[in-house]
CSV table of C-alpha atoms in Angstrom, one decimal:
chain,number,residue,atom,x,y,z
Z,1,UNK,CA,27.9,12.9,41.7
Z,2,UNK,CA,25.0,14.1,44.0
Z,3,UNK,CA,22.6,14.6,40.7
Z,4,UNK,CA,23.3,11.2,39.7
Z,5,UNK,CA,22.3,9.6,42.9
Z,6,UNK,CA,19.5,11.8,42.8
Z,7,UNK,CA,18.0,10.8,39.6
Z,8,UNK,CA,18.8,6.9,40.6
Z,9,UNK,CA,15.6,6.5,42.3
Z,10,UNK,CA,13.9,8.1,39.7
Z,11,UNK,CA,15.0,5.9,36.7
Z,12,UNK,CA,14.2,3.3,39.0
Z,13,UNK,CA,11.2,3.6,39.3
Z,14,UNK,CA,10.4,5.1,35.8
Z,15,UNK,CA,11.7,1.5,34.9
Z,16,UNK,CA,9.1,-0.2,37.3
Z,17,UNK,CA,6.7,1.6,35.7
Z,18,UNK,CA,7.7,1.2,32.0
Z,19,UNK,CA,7.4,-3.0,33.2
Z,20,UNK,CA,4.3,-2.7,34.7
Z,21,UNK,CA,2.7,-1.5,31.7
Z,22,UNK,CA,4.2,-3.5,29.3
Z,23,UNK,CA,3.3,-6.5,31.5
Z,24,UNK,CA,-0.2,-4.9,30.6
Z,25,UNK,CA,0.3,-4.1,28.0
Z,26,UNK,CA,2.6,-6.5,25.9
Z,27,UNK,CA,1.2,-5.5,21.8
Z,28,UNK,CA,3.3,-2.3,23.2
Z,29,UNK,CA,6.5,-3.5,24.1
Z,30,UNK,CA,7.6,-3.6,20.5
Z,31,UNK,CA,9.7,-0.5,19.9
Z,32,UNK,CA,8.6,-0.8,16.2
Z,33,UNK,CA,4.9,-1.0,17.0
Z,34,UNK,CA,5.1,2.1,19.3
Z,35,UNK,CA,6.6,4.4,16.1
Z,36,UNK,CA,3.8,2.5,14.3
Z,37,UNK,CA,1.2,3.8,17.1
Z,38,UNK,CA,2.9,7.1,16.9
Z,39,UNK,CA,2.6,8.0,13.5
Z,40,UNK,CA,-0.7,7.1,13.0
Z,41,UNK,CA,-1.8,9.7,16.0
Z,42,UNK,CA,0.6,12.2,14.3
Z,43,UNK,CA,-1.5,11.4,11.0
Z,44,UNK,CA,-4.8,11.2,12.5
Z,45,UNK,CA,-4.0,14.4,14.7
Z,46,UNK,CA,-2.5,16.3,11.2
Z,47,UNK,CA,-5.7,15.4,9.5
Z,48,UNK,CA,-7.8,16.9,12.4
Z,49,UNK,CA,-6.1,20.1,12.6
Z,50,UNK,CA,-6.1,21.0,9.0
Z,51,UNK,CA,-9.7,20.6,8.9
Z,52,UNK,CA,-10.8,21.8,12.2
Z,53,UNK,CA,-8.4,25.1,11.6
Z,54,UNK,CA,-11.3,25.7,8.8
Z,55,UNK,CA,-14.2,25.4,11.1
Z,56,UNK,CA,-12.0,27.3,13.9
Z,57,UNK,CA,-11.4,30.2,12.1
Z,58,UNK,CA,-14.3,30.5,9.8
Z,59,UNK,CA,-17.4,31.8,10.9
Z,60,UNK,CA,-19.0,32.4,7.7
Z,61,UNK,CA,-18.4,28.4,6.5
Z,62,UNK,CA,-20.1,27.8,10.2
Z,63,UNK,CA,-23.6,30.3,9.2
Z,64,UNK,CA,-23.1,28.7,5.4
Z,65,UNK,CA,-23.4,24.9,6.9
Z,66,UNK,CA,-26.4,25.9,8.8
Z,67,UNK,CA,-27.8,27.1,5.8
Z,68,UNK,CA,-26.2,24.1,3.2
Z,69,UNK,CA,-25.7,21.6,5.4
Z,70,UNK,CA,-25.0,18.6,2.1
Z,71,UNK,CA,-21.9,21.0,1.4
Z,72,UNK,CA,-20.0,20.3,4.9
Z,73,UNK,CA,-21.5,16.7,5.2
Z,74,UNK,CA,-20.3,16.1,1.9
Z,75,UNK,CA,-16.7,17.6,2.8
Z,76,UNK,CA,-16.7,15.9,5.9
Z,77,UNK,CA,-17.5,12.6,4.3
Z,78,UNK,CA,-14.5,13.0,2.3
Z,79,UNK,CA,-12.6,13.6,5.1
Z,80,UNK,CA,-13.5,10.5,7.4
Z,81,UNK,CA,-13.1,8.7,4.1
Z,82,UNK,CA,-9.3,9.3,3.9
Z,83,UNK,CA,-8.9,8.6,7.3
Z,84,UNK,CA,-11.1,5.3,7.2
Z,85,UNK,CA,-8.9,4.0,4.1
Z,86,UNK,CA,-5.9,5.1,5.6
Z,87,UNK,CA,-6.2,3.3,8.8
Z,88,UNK,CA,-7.9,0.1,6.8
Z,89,UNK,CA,-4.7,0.2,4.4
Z,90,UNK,CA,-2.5,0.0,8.0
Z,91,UNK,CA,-4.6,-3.0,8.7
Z,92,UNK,CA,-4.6,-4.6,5.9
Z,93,UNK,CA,-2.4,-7.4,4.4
Z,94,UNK,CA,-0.7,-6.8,0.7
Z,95,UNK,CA,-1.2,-10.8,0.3
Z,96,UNK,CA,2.4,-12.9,1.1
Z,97,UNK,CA,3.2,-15.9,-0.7
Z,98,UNK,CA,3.3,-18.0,2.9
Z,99,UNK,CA,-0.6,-17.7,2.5
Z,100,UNK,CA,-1.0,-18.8,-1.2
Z,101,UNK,CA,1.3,-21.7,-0.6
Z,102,UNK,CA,-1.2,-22.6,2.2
Z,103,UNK,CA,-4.5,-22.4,-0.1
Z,104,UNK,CA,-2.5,-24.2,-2.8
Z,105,UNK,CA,-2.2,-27.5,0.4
Z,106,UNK,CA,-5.6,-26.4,1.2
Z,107,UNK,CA,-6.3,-27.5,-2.5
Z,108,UNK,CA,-4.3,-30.5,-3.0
Z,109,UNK,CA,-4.5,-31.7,0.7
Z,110,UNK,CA,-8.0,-31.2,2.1
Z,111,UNK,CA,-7.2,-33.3,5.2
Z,112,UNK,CA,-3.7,-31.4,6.4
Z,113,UNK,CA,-4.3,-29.4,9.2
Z,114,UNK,CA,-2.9,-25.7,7.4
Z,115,UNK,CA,-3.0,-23.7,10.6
Z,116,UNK,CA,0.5,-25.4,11.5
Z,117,UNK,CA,2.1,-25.0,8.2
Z,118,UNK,CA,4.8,-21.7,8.3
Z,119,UNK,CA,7.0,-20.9,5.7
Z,120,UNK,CA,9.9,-22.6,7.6
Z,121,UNK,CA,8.4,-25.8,6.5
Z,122,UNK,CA,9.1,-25.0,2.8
Z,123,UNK,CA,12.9,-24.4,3.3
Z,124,UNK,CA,14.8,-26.9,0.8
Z,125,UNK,CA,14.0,-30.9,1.8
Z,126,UNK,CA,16.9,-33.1,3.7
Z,127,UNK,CA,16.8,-36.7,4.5
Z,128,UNK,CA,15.3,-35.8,7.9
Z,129,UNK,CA,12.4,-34.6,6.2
Z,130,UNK,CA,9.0,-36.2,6.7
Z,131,UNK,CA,6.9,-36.7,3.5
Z,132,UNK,CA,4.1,-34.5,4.3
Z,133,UNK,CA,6.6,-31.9,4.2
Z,134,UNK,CA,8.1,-33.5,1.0
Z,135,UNK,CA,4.1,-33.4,-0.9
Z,136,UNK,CA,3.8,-29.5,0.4
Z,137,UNK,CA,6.5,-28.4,-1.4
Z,138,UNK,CA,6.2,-30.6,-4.8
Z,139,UNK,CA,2.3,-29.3,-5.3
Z,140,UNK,CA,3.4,-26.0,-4.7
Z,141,UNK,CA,6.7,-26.1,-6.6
Z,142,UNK,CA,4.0,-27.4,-9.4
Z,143,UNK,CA,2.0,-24.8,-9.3
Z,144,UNK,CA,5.1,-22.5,-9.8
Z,145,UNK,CA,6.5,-24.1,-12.7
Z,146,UNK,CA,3.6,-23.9,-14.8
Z,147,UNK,CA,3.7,-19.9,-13.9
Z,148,UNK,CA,7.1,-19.4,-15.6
Z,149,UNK,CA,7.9,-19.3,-19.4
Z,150,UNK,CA,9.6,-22.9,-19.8
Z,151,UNK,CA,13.3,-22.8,-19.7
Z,152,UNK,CA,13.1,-20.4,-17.1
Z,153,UNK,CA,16.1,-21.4,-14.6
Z,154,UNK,CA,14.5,-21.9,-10.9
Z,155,UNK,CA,17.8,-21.4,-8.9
Z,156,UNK,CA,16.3,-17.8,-9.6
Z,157,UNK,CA,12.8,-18.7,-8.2
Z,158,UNK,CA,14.2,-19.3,-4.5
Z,159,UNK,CA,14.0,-16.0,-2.6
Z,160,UNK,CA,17.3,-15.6,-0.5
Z,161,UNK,CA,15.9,-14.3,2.5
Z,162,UNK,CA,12.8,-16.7,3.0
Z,163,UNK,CA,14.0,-19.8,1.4
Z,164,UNK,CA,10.8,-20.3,-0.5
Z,165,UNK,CA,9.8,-20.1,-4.5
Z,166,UNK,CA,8.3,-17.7,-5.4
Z,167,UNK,CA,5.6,-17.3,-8.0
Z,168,UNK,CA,6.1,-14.4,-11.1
Z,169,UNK,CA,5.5,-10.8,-9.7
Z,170,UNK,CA,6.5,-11.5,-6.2
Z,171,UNK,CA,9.7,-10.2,-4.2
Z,172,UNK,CA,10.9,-10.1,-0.5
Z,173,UNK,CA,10.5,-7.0,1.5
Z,174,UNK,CA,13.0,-6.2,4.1
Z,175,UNK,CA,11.3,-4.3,6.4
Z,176,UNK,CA,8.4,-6.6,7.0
Z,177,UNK,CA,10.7,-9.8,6.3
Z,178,UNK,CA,8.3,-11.2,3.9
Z,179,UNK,CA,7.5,-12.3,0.4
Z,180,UNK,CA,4.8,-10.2,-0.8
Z,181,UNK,CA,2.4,-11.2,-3.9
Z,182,UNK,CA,2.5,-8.7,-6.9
Z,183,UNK,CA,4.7,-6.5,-4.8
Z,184,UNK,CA,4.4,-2.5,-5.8
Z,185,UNK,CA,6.7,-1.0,-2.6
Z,186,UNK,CA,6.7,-0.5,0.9
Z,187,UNK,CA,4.9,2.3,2.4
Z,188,UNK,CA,6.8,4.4,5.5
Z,189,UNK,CA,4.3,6.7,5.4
Z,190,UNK,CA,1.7,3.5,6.2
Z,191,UNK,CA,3.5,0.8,8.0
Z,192,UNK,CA,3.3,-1.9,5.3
Z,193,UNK,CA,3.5,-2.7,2.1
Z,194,UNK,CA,1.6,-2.4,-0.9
Z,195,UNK,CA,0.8,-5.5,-2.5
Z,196,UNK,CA,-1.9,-7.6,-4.4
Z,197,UNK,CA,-4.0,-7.4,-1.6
Z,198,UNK,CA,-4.7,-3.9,-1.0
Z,199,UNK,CA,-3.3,-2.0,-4.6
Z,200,UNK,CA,-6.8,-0.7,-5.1
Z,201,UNK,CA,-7.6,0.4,-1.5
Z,202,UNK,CA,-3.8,2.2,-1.6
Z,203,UNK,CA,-5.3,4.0,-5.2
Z,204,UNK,CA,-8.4,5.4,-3.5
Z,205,UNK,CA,-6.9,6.5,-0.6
Z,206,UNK,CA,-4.4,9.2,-2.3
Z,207,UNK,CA,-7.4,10.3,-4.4
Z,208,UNK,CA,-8.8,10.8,-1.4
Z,209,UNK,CA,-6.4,12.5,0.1
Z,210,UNK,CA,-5.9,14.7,-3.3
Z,211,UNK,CA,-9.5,15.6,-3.0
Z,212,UNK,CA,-9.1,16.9,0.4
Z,213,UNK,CA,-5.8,18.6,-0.2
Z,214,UNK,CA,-7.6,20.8,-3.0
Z,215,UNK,CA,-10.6,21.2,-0.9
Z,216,UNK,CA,-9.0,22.2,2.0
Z,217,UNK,CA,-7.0,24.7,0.3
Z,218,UNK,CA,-10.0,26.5,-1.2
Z,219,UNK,CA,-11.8,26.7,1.6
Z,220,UNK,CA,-8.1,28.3,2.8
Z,221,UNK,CA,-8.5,31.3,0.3
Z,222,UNK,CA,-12.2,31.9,0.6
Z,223,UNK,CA,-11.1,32.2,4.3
Z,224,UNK,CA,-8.4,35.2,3.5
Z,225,UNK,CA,-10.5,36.4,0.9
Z,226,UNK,CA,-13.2,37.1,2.8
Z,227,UNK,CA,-14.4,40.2,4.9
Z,228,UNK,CA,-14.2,38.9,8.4
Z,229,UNK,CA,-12.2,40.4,10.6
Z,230,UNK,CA,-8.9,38.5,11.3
Z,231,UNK,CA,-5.8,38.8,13.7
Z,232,UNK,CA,-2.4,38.6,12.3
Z,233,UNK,CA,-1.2,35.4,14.1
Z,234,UNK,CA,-4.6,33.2,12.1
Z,235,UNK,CA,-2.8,34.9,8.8
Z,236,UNK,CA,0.1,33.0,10.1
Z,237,UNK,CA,-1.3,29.8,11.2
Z,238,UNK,CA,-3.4,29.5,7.5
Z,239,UNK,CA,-0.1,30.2,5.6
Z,240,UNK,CA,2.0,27.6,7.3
Z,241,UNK,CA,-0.9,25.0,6.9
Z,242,UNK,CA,-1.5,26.1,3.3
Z,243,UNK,CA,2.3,25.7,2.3
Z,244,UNK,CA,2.1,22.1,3.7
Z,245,UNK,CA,-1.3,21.2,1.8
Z,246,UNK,CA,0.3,22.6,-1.0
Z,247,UNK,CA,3.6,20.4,-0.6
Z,248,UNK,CA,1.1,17.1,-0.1
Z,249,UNK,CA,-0.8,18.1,-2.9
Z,250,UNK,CA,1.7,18.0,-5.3
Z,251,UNK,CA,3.2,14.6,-3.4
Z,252,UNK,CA,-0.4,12.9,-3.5
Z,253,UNK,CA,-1.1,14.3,-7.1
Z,254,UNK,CA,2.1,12.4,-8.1
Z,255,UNK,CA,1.3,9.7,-6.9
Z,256,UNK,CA,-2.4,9.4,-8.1
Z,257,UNK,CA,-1.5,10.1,-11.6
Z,258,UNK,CA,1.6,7.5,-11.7
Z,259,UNK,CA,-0.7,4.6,-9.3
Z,260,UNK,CA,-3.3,5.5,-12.3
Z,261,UNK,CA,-1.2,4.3,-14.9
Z,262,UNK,CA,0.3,1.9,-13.2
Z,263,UNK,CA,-3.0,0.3,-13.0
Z,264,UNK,CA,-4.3,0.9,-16.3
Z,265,UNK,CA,-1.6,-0.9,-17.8
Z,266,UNK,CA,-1.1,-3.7,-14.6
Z,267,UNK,CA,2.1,-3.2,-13.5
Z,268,UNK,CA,4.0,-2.2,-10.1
Z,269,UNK,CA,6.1,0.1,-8.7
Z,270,UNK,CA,8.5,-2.7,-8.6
Z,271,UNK,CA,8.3,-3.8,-12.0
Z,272,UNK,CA,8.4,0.0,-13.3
Z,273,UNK,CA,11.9,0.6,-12.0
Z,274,UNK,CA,13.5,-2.1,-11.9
Z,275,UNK,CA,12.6,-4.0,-15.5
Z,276,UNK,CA,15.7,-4.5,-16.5
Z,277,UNK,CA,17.0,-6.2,-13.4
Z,278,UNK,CA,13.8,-8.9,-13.3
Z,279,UNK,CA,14.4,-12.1,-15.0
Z,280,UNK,CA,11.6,-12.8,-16.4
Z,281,UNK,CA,11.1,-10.0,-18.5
Z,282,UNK,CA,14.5,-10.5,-20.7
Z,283,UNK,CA,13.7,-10.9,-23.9
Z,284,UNK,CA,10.3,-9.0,-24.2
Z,285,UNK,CA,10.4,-5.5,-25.9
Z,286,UNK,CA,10.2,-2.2,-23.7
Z,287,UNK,CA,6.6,-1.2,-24.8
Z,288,UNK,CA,5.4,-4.4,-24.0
Z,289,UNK,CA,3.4,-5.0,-20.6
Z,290,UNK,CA,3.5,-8.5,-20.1
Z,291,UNK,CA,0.4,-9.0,-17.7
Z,292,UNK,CA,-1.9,-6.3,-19.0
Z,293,UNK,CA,-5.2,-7.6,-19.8
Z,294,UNK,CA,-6.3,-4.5,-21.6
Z,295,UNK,CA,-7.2,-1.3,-19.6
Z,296,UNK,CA,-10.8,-1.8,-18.9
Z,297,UNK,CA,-10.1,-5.5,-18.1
Z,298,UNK,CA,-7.4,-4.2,-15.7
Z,299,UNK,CA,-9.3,-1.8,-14.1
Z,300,UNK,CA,-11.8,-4.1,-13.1
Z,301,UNK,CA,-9.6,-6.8,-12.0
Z,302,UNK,CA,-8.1,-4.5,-9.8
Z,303,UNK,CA,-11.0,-2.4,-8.7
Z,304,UNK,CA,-14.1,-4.2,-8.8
Z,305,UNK,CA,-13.6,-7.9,-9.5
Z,306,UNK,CA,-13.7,-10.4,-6.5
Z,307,UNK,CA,-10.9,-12.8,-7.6
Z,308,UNK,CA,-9.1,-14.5,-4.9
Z,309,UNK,CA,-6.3,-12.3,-3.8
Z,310,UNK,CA,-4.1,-15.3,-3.6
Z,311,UNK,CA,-4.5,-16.4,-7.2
Z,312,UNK,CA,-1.4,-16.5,-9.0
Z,313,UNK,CA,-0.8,-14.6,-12.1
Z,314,UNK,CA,1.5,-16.6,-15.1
Z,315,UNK,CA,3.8,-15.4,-17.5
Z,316,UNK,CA,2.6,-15.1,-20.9
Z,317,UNK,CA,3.9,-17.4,-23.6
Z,318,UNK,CA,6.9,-15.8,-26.3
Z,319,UNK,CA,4.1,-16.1,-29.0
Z,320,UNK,CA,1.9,-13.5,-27.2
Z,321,UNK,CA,4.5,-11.2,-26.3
Z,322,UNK,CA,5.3,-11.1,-29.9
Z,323,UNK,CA,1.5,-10.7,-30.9
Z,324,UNK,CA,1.1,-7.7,-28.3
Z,325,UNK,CA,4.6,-6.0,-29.2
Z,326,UNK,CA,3.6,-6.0,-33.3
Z,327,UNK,CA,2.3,-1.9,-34.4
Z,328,UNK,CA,-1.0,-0.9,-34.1
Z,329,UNK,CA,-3.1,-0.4,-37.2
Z,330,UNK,CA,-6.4,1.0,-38.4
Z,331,UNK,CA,-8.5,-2.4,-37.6
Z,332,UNK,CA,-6.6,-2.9,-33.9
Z,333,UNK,CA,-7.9,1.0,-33.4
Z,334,UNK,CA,-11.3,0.6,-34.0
Z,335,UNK,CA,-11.8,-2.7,-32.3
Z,336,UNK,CA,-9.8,-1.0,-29.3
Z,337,UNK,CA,-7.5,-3.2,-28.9
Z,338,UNK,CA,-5.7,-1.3,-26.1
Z,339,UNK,CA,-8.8,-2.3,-24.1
């Protein structure tokens, strides 16, 4: 009983503390933003010591950057550049449909104020209504309609959760409570998901991040393989570190090569797995990928073209799902007409 009085006063005033800073501190007072914090320090501190074990250990990569100086700023250029895109990515917003639904009133109604429109004002319209409120959701229900092959039912349009209709490709994410626009998955490893908006900066980062992995591992073995003398405890320390590049090598690789395809042939993560489940695609054969432009025209939509992030994608008409799902012959080779 003596302990716990003891350690009163010193919850206490751990307590008065803990409210002091979060008084001056209040972006911190979110348990879920402090694990968000806290693994991207554990990821920006991982990334260091990998790297810096390099440098640490090896003296001869020291003498040869003295002499070859491009070779380590290249290495550490790739370096800071998975960082950069990793903590951009944590940033950065996958694209919601609460946003597009605001450019759409942006469009139709110039002189609405759209910095007080929230996606509680597109719930389902009662009497009470007002008829601004009425117009928002007609335009964008519209714009919707036209998106989806006709005869498509729109009780499936409505997403559960958010009470809003959605547009083809896009589907609520539990963990940030949103609809997200061409949604692929949600990231743990980043804090948010992967979207429309930031696909392409999600792509380069794991190729980043492969690059690194393989560079760091062969500077790894010209470090063991070398003739400098070594204690046994850095053989330890580079074995432990090389078994865990190894492991995210193989993770990021997987990745890279599935995120490739996935964006040579536009479709999602979402889409991938769960086909079969997705209304819109009944009816159109396996092989088919319904919003594929062609490779090189979906490559540069995702990569390099500027298109808005919040323009909406439609479902193709029957007639040329049919056209892409017929067999490939001599002329549709030569005029590539995967591309």
């Amino acid at each position: 009983m003596t302990s716990f009085g003891c350690c009163a006063p010193l919850r206490e005033a751990r307590a008065i503390l803990a409210d002091a800073f979060f008084r001056r501190f209040p972006c911190l007072s979110s348990h879920d933003t402090r694990c968000s914090i806290y693994l991207k320090l554990v990821v920006v501190v991982l990334h260091i010591s990998l790297v810096g074990t390099v440098f640490l250990f090896d003296t001869n990569l020291v003498q040869q950057t003295k002499e070859h100086p491009w070779y380590t700023v290249l290495y550490v250029s790739v370096f800071l550049a998975a960082l950069f895109q990793y903590l951009f990515i944590c940033c950065s917003s996958p694209g919601y449909v609460v946003d597009a639904m605001r450019e759409v009133n942006k469009m139709y109604y110039t002189s609405a104020d759209s910095s007080t429109l929230d996606q509680r004002q597109f719930v389902p319209i009662t009497e009470d209504s007002n008829s601004s409120s009425t117009q928002s959701i007609s335009s964008w229900q519209k714009v919707v309609t036209g998106l989806y092959p006709p005869g498509s039912a729109s009780r499936n349009w409505t997403c559960d959760h958010c009470k809003i209709i959605r547009p083809p490709r896009a589907k609520h994410c539990n963990d940030c409570d949103k609809c997200v626009l061409q949604f692929d998955h949600h990231c743990a490893w980043l804090g948010t998901c992967i979207g429309k908006g930031n696909h392409c900066q999600f792509w380069w980062y794991i190729l980043f991040e492969t690059v690194l992995c393989v560079w760091t591992m062969a500077l790894y073995l010209s470090y063991t393989r070398s003739k400098a003398s070594k204690e046994w405890w850095q053989y330890i320390i580079i074995i432990v570190l090389f078994v865990i590049l190894s492991i995210a090598l193989i993770f990021f690789s997987a990745l890279l090569i599935f995120h490739t395809y996935l964006i040579l042939t536009n479709q999602t993560t979402f889409e991938f797995t769960r086909r079969r489940r997705i209304f819109y695609f009944r009816g159109v054969p396996s092989k088919v990928h319904p919003f594929s432009r062609g490779m090189c025209k979906n490559i540069f939509t995702s990569c390099c073209s500027r298109e808005d992030v919040l323009k909406l994608e439609a479902m193709p008409s029957i007639e040329e799902l049919e056209a892409r799902a017929r067999p490939y012959t001599c002329v549709d080779i030569v005029s590539c007409r995967c591309c």
